mmCIF file of C-alpha atoms in Angstrom:
data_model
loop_
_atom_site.group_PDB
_atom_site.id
_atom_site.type_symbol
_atom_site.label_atom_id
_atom_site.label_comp_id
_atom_site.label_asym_id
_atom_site.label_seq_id
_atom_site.Cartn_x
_atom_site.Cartn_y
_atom_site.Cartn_z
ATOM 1 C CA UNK A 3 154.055 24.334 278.279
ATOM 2 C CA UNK A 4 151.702 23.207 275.183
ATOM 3 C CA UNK A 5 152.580 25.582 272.379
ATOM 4 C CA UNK A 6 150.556 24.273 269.684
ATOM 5 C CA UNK A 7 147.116 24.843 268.803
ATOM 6 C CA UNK A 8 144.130 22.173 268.318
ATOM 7 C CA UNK A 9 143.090 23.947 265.362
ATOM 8 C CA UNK A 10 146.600 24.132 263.527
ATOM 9 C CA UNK A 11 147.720 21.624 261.107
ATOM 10 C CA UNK A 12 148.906 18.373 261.721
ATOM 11 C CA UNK A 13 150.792 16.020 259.528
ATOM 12 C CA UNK A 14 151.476 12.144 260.430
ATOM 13 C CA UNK A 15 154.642 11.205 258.651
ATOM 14 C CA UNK A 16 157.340 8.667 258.222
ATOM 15 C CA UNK A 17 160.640 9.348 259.517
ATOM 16 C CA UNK A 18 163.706 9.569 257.040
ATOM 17 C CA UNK A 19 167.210 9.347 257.929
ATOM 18 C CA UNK A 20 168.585 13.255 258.234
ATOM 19 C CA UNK A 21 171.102 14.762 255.660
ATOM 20 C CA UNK A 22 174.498 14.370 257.267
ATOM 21 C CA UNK A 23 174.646 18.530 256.803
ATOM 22 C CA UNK A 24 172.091 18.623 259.815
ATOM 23 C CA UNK A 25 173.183 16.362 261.939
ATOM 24 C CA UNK A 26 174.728 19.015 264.257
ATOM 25 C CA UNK A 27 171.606 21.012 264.362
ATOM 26 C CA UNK A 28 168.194 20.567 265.870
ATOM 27 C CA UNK A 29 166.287 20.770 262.259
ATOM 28 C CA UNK A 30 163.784 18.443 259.974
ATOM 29 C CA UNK A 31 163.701 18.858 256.844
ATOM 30 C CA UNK A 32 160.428 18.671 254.903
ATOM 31 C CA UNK A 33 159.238 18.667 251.088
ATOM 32 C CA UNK A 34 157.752 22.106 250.072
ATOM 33 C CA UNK A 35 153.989 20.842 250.119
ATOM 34 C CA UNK A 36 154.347 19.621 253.411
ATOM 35 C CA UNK A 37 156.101 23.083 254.756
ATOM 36 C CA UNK A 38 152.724 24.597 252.923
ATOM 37 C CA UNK A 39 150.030 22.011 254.395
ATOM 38 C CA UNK A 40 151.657 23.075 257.967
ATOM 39 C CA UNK A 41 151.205 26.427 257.309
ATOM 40 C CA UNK A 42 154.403 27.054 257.792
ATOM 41 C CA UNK A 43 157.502 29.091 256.393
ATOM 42 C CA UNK A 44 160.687 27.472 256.783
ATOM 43 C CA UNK A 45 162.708 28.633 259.394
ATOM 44 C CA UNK A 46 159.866 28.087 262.169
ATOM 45 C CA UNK A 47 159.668 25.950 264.525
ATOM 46 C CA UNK A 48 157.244 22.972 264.940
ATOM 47 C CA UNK A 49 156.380 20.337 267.464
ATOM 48 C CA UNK A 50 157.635 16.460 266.567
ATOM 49 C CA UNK A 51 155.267 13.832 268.257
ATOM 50 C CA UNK A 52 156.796 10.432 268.577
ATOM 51 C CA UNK A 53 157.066 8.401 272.109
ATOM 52 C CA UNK A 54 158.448 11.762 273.128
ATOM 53 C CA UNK A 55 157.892 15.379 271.432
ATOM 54 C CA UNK A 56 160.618 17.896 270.867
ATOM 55 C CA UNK A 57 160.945 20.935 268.906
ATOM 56 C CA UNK A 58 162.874 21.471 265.753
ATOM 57 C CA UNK A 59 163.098 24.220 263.319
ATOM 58 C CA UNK A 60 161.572 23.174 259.400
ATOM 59 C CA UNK A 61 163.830 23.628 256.340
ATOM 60 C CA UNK A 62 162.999 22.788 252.831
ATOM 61 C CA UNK A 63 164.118 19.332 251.680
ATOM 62 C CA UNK A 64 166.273 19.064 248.548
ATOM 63 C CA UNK A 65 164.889 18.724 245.788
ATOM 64 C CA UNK A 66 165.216 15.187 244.791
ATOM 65 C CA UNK A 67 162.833 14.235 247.993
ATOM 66 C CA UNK A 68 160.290 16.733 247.215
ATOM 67 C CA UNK A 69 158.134 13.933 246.277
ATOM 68 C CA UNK A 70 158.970 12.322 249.692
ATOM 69 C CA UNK A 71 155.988 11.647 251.986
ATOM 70 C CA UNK A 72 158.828 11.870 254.855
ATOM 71 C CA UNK A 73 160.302 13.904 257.432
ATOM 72 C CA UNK A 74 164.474 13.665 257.485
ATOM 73 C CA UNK A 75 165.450 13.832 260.879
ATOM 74 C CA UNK A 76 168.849 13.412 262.257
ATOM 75 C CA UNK A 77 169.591 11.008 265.624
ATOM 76 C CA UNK A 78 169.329 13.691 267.380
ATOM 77 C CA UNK A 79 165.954 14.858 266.348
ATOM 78 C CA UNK A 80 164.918 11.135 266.593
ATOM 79 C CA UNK A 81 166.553 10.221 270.204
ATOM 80 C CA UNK A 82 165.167 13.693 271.385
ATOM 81 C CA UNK A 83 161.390 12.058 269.314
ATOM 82 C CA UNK A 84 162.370 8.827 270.884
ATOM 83 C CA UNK A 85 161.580 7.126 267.477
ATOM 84 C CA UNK A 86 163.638 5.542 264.541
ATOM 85 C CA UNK A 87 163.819 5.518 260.780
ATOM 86 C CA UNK A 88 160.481 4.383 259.771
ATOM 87 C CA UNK A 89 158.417 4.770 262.023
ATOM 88 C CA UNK A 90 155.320 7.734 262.037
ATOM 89 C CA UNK A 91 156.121 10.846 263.774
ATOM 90 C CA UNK A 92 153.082 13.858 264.490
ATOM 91 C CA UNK A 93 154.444 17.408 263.132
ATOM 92 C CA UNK A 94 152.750 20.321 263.543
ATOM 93 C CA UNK A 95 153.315 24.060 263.677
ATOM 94 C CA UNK A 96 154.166 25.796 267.099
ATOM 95 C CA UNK A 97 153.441 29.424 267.412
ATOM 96 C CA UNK A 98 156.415 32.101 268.237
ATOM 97 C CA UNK A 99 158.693 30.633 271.237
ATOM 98 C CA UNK A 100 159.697 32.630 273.977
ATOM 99 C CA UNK A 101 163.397 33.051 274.818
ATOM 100 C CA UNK A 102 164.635 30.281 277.340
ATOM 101 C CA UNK A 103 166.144 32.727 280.296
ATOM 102 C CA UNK A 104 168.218 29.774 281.586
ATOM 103 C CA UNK A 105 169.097 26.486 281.069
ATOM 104 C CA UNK A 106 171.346 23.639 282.727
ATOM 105 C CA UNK A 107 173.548 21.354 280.700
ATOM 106 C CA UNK A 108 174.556 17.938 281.818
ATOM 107 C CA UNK A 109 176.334 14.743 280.620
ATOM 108 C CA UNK A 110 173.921 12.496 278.475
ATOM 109 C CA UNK A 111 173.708 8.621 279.118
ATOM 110 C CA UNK A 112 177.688 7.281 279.872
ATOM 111 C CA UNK A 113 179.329 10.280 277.387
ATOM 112 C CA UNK A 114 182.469 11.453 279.340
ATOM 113 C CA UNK A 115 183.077 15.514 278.803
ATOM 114 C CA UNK A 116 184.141 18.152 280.754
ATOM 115 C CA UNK A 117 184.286 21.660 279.481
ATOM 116 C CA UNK A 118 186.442 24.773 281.861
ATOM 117 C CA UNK A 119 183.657 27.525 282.617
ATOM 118 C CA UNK A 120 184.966 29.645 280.045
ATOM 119 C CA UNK A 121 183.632 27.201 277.481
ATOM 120 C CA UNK A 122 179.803 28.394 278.603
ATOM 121 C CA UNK A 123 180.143 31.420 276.440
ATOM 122 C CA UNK A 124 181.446 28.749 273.215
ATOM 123 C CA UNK A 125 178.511 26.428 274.017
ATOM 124 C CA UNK A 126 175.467 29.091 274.266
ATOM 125 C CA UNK A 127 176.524 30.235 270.700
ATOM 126 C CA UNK A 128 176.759 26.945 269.530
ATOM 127 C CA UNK A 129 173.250 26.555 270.494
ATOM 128 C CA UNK A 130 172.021 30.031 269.820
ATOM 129 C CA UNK A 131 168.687 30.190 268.111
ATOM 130 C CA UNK A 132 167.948 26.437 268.338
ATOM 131 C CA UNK A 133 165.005 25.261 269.993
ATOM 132 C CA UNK A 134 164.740 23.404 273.125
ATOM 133 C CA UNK A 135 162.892 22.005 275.887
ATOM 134 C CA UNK A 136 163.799 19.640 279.177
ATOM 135 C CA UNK A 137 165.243 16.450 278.612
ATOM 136 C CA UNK A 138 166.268 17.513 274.826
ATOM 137 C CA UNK A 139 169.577 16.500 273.920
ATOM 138 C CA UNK A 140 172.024 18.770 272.096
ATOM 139 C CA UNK A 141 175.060 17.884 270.275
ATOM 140 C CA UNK A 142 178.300 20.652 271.167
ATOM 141 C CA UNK A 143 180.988 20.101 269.223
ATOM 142 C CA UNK A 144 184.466 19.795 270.132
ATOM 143 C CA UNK A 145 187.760 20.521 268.526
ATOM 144 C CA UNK A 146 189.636 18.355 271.297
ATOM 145 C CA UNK A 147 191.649 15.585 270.230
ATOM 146 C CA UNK A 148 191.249 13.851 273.399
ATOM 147 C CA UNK A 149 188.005 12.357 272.130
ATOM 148 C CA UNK A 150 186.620 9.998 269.485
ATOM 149 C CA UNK A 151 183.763 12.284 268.753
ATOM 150 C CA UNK A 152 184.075 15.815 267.075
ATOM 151 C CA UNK A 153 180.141 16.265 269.165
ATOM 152 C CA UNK A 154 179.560 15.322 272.772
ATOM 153 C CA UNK A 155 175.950 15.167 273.983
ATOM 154 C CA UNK A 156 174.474 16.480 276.508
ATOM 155 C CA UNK A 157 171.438 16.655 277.923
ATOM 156 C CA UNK A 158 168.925 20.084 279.319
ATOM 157 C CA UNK A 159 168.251 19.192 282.681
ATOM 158 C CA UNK A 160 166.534 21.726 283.435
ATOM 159 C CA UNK A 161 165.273 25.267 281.570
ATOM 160 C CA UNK A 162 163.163 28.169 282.115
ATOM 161 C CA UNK A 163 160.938 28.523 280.881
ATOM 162 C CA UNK A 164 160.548 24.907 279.990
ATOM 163 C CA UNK A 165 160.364 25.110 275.639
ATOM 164 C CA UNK A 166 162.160 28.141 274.453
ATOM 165 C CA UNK A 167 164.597 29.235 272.061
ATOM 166 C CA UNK A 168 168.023 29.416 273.052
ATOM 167 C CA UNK A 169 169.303 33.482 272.292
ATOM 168 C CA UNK A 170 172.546 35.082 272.949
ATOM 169 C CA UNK A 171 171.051 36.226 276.542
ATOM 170 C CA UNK A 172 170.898 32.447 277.679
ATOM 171 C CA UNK A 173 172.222 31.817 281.096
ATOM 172 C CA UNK A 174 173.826 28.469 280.122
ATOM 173 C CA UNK A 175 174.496 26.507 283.688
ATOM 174 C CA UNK A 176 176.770 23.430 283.376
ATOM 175 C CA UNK A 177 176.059 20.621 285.612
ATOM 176 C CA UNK A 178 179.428 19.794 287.936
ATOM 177 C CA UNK A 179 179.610 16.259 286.119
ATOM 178 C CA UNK A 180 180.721 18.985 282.900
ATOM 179 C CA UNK A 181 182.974 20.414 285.050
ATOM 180 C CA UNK A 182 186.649 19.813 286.038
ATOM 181 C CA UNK A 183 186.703 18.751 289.526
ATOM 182 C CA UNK A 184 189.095 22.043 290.228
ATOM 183 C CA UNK A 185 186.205 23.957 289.241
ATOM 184 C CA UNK A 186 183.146 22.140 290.627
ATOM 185 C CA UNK A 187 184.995 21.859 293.842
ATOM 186 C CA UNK A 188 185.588 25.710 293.890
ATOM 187 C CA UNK A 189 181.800 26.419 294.235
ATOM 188 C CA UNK A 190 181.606 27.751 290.986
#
């Protein structure tokens, strides 16, 4: 599903290393004159172009890199862009995304987790108003002590519709890799 619009905006810029606020979240953050060359407002969403696009949602950057010809993106807006500090990424507005009615969450490359099927209610809300699309990788984070990590990827493997936003009325599906084998034995 193409979103964006031949006739909107589009920026090429170099990619920044993220502010370790964001790194949880599926955001870029862009000098104001940028945010007004897009046409944009932050808040919205736009459409990041690298060996792979994703969406992300477009925040002001502070203001000590409002002179910045950059775009700070975290690792996960870069592994989901499939590009590195750097190198040019393609950003341009999206219009209004429509809710994504389901989605199906799965381990991400090696990254050992497993979450009970209560934790499905914990994870949508984590991700609740973030944008997303298959193959995007979000981080969920985890109070466990059982892990090195205080985020586990994982990986949409599949959505519907395919780039959405992720709302409180998300059917959120985990794979049976996420699950404990009691459970993904059970059927559920």
């Amino acid at each position: 599903m193409d979103t964006t619009d031949e006739d909107e905006p589009n920026l090429l810029l170099e990619v920044a290393e993220g502010y370790p606020s964001d790194e949880h979240r599926q955001c870029i953050r862009l000098p104001p004159k940028k945010i007004a060359a897009l046409q944009i407002s932050t808040g919205d969403v736009v459409k990041l172009s690298g060996d792979w696009e994703t969406y992300a949602k477009a925040w002001r950057a502070d203001r000590e890199d409002w002179e910045d010809n950059a775009v700070k993106a975290t690792e996960y807006v870069r592994v989901n862009c499939q590009t590195k500090i750097g190198e040019k990424v393609s950003v341009q507005p999206v219009g209004s995304l429509p809710e994504v009615e389901s989605l199906t969450l799965q381990p991400y490359r090696g990254f050992a987790a497993q979450f009970t099927s209560e934790a499905v209610d914990q994870l949508r809300r984590q991700l609740e108003r973030t944008p997303s699309c298959i193959g995007q990788v979000h981080p969920v984070l985890t109070n466990s002590s059982d892990v090195s990590r205080k985020d586990i990827p994982v990986v949409v493997g599949a959505q519907s519709p395919g780039v959405g936003l992720i709302s409180d009325s998300t059917t959120v599906n985990l794979s049976s890799a996420l699950l404990p084998d009691s459970e993904s034995d059970s059927g559920d």
